Coordinates of C-alpha atoms in Angstrom, one line a residue:
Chain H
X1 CA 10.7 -7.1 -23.2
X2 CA 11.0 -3.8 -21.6
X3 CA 12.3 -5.1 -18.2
X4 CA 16.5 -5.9 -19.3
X5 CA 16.6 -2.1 -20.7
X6 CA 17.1 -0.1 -17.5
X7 CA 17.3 0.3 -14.1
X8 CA 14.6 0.0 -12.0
X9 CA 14.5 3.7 -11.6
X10 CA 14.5 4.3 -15.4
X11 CA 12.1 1.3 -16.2
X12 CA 9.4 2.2 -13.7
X13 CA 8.8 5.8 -15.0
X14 CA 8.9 4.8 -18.5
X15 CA 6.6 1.8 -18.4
X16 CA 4.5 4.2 -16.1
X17 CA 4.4 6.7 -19.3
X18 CA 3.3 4.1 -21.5
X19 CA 0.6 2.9 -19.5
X20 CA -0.6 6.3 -19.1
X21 CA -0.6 7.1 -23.0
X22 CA -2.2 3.4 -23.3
X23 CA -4.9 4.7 -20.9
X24 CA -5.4 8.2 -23.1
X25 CA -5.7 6.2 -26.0
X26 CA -8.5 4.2 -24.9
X27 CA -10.2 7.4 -23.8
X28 CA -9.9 8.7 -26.9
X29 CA -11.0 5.4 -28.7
X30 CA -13.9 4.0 -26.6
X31 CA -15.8 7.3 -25.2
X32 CA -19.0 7.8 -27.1
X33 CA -18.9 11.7 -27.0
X34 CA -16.7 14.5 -26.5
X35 CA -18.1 15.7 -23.5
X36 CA -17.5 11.8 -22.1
X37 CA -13.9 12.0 -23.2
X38 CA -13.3 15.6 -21.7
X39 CA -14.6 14.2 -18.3
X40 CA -12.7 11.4 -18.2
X41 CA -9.7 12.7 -19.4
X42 CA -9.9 15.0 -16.7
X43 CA -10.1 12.2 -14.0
X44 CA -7.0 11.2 -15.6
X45 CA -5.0 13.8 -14.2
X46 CA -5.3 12.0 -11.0
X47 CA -3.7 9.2 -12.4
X48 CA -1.0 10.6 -14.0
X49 CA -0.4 12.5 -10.6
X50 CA -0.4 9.2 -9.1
X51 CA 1.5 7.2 -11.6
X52 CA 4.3 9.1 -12.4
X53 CA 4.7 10.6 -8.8
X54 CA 7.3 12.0 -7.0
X55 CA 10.7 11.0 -8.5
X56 CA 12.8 11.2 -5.6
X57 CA 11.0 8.7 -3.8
X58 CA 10.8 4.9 -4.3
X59 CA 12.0 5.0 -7.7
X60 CA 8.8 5.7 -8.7
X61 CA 7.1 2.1 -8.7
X62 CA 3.6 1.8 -8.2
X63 CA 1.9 -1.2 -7.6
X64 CA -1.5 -0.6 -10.0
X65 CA 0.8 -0.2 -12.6
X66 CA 4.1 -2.4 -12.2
X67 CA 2.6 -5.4 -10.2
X68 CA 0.8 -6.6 -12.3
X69 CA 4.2 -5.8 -15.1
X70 CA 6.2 -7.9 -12.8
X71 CA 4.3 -10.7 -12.3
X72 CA 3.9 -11.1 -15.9
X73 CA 7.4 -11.1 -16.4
X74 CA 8.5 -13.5 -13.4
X75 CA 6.3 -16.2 -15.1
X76 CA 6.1 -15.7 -18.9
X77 CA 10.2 -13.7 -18.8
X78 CA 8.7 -11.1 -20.7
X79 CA 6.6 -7.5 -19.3
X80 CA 5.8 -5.7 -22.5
X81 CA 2.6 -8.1 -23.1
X82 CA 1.1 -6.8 -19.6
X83 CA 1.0 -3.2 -20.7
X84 CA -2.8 -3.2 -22.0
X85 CA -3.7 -5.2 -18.7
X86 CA -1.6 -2.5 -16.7
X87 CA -4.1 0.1 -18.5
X88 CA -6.8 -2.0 -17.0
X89 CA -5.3 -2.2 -13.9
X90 CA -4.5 1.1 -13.8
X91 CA -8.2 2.5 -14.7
X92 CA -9.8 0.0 -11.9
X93 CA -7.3 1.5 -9.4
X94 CA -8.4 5.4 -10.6
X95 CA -12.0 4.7 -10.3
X96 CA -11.6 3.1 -6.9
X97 CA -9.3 6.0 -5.5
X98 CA -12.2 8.8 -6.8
X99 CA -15.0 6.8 -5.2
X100 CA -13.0 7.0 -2.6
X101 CA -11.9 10.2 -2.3
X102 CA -15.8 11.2 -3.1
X103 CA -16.8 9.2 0.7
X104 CA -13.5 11.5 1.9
X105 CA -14.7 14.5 0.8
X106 CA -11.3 14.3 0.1
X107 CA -11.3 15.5 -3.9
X108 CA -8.0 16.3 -5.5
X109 CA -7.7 20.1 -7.0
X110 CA -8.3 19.0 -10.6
X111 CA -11.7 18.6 -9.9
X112 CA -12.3 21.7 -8.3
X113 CA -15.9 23.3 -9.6
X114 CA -17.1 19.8 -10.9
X115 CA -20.1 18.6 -9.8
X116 CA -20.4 15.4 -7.4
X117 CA -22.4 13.8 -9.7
X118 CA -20.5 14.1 -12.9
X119 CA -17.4 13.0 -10.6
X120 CA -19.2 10.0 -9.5
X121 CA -20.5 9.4 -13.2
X122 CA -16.5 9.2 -14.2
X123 CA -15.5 6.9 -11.4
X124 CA -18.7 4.6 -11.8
X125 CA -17.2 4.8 -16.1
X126 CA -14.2 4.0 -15.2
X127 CA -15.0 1.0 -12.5
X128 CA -17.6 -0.7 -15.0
X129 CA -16.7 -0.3 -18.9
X130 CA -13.1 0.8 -19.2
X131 CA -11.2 -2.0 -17.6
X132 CA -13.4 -4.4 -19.0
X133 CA -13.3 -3.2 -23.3
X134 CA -9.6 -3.1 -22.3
X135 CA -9.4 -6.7 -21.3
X136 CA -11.3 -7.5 -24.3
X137 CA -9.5 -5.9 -26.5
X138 CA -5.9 -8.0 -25.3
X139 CA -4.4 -10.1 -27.8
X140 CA -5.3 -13.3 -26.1
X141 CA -7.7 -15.9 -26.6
X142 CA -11.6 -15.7 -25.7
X143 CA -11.7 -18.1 -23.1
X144 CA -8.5 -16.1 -21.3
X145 CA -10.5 -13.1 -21.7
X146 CA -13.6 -14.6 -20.1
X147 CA -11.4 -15.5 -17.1
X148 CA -10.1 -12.4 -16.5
X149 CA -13.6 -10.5 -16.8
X150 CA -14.3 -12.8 -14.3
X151 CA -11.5 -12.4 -12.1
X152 CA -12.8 -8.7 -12.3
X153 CA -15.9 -8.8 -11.2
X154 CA -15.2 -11.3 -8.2
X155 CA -12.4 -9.1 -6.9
X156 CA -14.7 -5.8 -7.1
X157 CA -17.3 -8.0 -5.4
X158 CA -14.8 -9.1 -2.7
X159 CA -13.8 -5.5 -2.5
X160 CA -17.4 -4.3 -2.4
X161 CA -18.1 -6.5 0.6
X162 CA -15.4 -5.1 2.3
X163 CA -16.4 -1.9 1.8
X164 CA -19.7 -2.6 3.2
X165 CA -18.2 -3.9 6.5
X166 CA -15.7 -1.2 7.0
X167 CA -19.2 1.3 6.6
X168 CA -20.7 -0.9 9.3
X169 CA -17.6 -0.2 11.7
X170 CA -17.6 3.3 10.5
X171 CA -19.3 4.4 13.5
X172 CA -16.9 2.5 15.9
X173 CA -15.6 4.9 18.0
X174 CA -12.2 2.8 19.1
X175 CA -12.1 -0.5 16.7
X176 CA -9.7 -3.2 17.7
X177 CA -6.7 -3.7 15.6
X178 CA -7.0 -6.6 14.1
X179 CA -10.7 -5.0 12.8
X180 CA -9.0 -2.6 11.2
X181 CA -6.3 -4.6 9.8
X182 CA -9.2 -7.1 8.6
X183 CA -10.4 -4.1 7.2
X184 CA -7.3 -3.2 5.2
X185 CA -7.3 -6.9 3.8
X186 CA -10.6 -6.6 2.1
X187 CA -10.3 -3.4 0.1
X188 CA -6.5 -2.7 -0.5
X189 CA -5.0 -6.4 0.0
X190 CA -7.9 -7.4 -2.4
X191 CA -7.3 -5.3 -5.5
X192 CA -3.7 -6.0 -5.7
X193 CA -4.5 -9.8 -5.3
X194 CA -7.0 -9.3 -8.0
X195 CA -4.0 -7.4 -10.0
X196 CA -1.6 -10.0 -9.4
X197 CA -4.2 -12.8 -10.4
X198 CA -4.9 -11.2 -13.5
X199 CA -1.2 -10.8 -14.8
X200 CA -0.9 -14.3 -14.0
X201 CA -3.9 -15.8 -15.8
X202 CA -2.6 -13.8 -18.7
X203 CA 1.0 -15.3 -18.7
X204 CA -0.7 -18.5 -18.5
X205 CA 0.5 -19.2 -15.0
X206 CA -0.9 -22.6 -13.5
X207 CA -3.5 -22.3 -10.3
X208 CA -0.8 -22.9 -8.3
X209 CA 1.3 -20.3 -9.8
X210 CA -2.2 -18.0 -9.9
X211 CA -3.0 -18.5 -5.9
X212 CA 0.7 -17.4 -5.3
X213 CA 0.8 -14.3 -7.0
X214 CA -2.7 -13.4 -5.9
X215 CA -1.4 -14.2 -2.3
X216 CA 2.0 -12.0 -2.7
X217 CA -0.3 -9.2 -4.2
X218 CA -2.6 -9.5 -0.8
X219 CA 0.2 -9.3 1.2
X220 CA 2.1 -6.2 -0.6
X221 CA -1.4 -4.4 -0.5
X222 CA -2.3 -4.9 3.1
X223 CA 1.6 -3.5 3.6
X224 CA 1.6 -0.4 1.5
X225 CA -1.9 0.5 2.8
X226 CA -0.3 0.5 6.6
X227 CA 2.2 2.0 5.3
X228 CA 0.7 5.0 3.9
X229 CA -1.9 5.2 6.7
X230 CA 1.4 5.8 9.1
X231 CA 2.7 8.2 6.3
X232 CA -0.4 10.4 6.3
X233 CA -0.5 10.2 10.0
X234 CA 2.8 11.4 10.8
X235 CA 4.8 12.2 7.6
X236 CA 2.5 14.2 5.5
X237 CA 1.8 17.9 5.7
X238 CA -1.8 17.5 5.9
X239 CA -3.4 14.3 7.4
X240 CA -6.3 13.6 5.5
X241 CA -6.7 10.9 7.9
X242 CA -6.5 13.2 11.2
X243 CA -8.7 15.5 9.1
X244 CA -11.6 12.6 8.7
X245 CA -11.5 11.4 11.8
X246 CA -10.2 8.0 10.4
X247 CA -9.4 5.4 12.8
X248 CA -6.2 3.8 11.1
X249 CA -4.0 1.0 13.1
X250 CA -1.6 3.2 14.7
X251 CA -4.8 5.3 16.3
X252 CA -6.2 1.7 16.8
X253 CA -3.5 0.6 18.6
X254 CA -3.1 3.5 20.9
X255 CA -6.7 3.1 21.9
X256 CA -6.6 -0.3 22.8
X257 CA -4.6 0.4 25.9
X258 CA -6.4 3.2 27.3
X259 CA -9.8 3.3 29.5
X260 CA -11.5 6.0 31.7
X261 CA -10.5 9.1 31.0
X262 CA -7.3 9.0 29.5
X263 CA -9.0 6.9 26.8
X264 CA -11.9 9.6 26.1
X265 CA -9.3 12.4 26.9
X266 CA -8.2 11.2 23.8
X267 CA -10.7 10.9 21.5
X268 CA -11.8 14.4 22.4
X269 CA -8.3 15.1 20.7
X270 CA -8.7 13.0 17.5
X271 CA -12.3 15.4 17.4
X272 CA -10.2 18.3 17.6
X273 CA -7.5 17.1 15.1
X274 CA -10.4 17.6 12.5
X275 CA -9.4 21.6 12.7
X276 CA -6.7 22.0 15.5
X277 CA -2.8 21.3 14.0
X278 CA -1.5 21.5 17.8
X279 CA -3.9 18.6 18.9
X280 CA -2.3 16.8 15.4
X281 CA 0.7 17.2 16.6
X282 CA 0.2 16.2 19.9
X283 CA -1.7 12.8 18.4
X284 CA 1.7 12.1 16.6
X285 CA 3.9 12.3 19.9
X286 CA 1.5 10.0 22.1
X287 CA 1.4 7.6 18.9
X288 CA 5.3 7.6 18.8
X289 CA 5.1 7.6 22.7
X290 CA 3.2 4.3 23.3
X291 CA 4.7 2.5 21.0
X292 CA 1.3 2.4 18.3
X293 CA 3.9 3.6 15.2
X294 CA 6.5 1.0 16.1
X295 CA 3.8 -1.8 16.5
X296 CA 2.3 -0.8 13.3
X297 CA 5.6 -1.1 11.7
X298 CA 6.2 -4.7 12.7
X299 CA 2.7 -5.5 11.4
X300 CA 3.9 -3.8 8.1
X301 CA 7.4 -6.1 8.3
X302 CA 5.4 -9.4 8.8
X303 CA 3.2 -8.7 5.9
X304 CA 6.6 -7.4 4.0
X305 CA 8.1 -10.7 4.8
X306 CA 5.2 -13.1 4.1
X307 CA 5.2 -11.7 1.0
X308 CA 9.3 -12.1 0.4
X309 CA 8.7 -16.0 1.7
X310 CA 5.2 -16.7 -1.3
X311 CA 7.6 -15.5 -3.7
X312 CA 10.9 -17.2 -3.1
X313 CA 8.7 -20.3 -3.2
X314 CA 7.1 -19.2 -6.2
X315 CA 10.4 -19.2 -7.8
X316 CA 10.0 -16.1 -10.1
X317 CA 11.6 -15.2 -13.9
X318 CA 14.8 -12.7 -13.5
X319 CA 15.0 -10.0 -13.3
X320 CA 11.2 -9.7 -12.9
X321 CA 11.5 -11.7 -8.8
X322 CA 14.3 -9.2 -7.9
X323 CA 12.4 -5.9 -8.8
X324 CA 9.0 -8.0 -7.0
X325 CA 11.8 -7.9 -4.4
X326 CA 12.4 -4.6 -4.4
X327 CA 8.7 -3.2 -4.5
X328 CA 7.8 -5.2 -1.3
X329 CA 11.1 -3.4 0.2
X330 CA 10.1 -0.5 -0.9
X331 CA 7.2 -0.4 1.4
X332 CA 9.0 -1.9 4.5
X333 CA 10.5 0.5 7.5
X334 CA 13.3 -1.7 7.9
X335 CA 15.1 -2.1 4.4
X336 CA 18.1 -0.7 3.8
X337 CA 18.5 2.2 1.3
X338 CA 18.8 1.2 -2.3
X339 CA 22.1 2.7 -3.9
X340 CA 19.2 4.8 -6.5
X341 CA 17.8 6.0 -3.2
X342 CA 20.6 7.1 -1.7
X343 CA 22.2 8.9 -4.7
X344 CA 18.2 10.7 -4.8
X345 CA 18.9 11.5 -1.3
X346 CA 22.1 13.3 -1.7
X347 CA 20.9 15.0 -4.9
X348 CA 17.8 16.3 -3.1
X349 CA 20.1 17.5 -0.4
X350 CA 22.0 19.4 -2.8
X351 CA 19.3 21.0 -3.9
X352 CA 18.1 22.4 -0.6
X353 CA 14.8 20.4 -0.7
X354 CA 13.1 17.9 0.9
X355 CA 10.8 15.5 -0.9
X356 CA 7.3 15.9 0.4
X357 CA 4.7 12.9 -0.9
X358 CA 1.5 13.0 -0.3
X359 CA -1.8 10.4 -1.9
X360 CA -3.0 6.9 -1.4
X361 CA -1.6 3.9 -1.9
X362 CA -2.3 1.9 -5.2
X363 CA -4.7 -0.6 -3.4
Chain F
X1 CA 2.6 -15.6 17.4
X2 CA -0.6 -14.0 17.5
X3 CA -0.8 -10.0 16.6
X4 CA -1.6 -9.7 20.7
X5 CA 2.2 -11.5 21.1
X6 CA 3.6 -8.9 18.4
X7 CA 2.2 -6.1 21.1
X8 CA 3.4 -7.5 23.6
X9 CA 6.7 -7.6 22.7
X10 CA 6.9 -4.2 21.3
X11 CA 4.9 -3.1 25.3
X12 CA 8.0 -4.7 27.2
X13 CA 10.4 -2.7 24.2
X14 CA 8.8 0.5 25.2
X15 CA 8.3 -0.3 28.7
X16 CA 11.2 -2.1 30.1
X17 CA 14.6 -0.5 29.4
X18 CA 16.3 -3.8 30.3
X19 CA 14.2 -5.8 27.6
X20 CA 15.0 -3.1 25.4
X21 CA 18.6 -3.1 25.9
X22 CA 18.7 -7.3 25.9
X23 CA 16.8 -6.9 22.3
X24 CA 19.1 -4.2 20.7
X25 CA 22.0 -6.5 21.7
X26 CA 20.7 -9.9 20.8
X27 CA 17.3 -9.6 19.2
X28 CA 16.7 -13.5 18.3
X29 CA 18.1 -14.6 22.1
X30 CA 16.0 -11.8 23.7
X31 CA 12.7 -13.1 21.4
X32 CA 13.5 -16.7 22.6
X33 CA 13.9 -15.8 26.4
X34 CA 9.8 -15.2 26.1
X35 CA 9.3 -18.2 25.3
X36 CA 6.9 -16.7 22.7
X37 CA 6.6 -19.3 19.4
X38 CA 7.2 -17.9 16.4
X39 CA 6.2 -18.8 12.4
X40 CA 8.5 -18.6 9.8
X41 CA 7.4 -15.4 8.8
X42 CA 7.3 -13.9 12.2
X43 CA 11.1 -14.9 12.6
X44 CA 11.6 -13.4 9.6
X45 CA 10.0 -9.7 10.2
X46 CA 11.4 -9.5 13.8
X47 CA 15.0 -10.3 12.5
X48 CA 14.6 -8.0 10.0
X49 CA 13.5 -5.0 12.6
X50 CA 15.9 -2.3 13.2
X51 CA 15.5 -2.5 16.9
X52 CA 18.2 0.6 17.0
X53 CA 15.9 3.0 15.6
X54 CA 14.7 5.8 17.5
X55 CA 11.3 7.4 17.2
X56 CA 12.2 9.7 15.0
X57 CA 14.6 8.0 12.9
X58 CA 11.1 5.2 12.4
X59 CA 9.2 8.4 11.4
X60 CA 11.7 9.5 9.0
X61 CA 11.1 5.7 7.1
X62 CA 7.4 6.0 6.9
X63 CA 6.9 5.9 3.5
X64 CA 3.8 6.2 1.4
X65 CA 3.3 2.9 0.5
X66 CA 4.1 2.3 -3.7

């Protein structure tokens, strides 16, 4: 039982750092040649960026890696059994974000000078033989096993059927909200209902128990991912989604309100936010303007508290269903400051900084 | 309430300084005045909005999502 030692901003960093040397390990084990290891390893430094994070921020939890911890703990009482399938979790998550980065053009620096190819060959290696000779390997029975390989291969299915519809819409020059948000649901709400489903077939949760922790997972992912769209949109120093051209909610909500030629007035500006920082920041103050960040923030809220409501019915394990608590919180606009966060805050004024974050969510 | 009720609501906020005032005084009174029906859920997130919150201040709390 890891979860009693610490605070939530000691224990999320440190089962983080345990999953990431579980994840090394299995590198190290499973790869069938050195030059396979040395790639992979070296698509591992996006995980470790990821993982570990900023510090200041959120008290570092992440929900590839301590979702699936949690809902371990709020059924079985204890987390520390979880940390293989957090590996797993973990690798599924990394070879999603490259694939996804790849369709971005959107590569982090560690993979400057690498081929396309051999980056697609890691992602593809860690999507379809990692996460799987992990789950065999837990120290469960074969027929648990079986069901989670399963639960694995229906959720990247799932996933992979979003994906294809969101490609479909890809040329939709103004797609309705609740296309996008659809959209959101079937890749990022899907792998964290696929993590939550899996932690809770592992702690022998009943269907029941299963559906609702699949459900809480859906809703937390479809959250964070809104989230982090409005955080690249107006937060980070580079948009990555400005820079692609992404239509995310807030840009879909703004849209739906305009016709003629306000309407293509401003899609000639999300063109030019591709290259032009004044036409990003004027994007940001007709967003705050009409009201599209403050909509999209409500829309994060009522996912936030549909997932607070599945899991006060699900009547969790403490202190596992208070940190659940306090990962959907984290991704709200409306939750008050934790005491850690506040005490980050002060320290980080102190020091003259401010905490820039920048990358995708975990689902 | 259907996402098109949520917009709604936030379009009078934005547009109607009198709505907006009523809400930042009395958010649940000034949600049941519309007459719009709400879930459990919906109650839920719409009591929990900070409906003080300026632009800027909402900016500050985007966050990048765990």
């Amino acid at each position: 039982m890891l979860l009693d030692e610490a605070a939530v901003g000691v224990w999320a960093p440190r089962t983080a750092a345990a999953v990431l040397e579980r994840v090394d390990h299995l590198v190290g084990e499973l790869a069938v040649t050195p030059e396979q290891a040395r790639l992979l390893r070296q698509a591992l430094v996006g995980l470790r960026q990821q993982a570990l994070g900023d510090p200041t921020e959120q008290d570092g939890l992440r929900l590839f890696v301590h979702y699936p911890l949690l809902v371990h703990a709020a059924v079985s009482g204890d987390d520390a059994p979880a940390l293989p399938l957090a590996a797993a979790t973990s690798l599924l998550f990394l070879g999603i974000d490259i694939f996804d980065d790849l369709a971005d053009s959107d590569l982090p620096e560690h993979w400057n000078g690498t081929p396309p190819s051999r980056i697609n060959l890691a992602a593809a290696t860690l999507l379809s033989a990692l996460p799987q000779l992990a789950i065999d390997a837990l120290g469960t029975s074969a027929a648990v096993r079986a069901d989670l390989q399963r639960i694995v291969a229906d959720g990247l299915l799932r996933m992979s059927a979003g994906q294809q519809e969101d490609l479909g819409q890809a040329g939709a020059v103004a797609p309705e909200p609740a296309d996008v948000e659809a959209s959101v649901m079937a890749k990022s709400g899907e792998e964290i209902a696929m993590f939550g489903l899996l932690a809770a077939r592992l702690a022998g949760a009943p269907p029941r128990l299963s559906e609702a922790y699949t459900e809480i997972g859906r809703a937390i992912g479809v959250a964070a991912q809104i989230a982090s769209d409005c955080y690249d949109l107006f937060t980070a120093a580079r948009s990555k989604d400005l820079a692609n051209g992404s239509r995310t909610l807030p840009i879909a909500f703004h849209l739906q309100h305009l016709d003629g030629a306000p309407r293509k007035a401003f899609l000639a500006l999300i063109d030019a936010a591709r290259t032009e920082p004044a036409a990003r920041d004027e994007i940001r103050g007709k967003l705050r303007a009409s009201g599209a960040l403050r909509k999209s923030a409500v829309v994060v809220e009522l996912w936030c508290q549909r997932a607070h409501r599945l899991l006060r019915e699900a009547r969790p394990l403490e202190p596992a269903g208070e940190r659940i608590e306090h990962l959907i919180e984290s991704v709200s606009f409306f939750a008050p400051p934790s005491d850690s966060s506040i005490e980050r805050a002060e320290e980080t004024a102190c020091l003259g900084s401010v905490a820039q974050r920048s990358g995708r969510v975990g689902g | 309430m259907s996402r098109v009720a949520v917009e709604d609501l936030i379009d009078r906020w934005i547009n109607e300084p009198s709505f907006r005032a009523e809400i930042r005084q009395d958010p649940e009174g000034a949600v049941r005045r519309t007459g719009l029906e709400l879930t459990e859920d919906e109650w839920a997130a719409l009591r929990n909005v900070d409906w003080q919150l300026s632009d800027e201040e909402l900016t500050a709390r985007a966050n990048m999502g765990a």
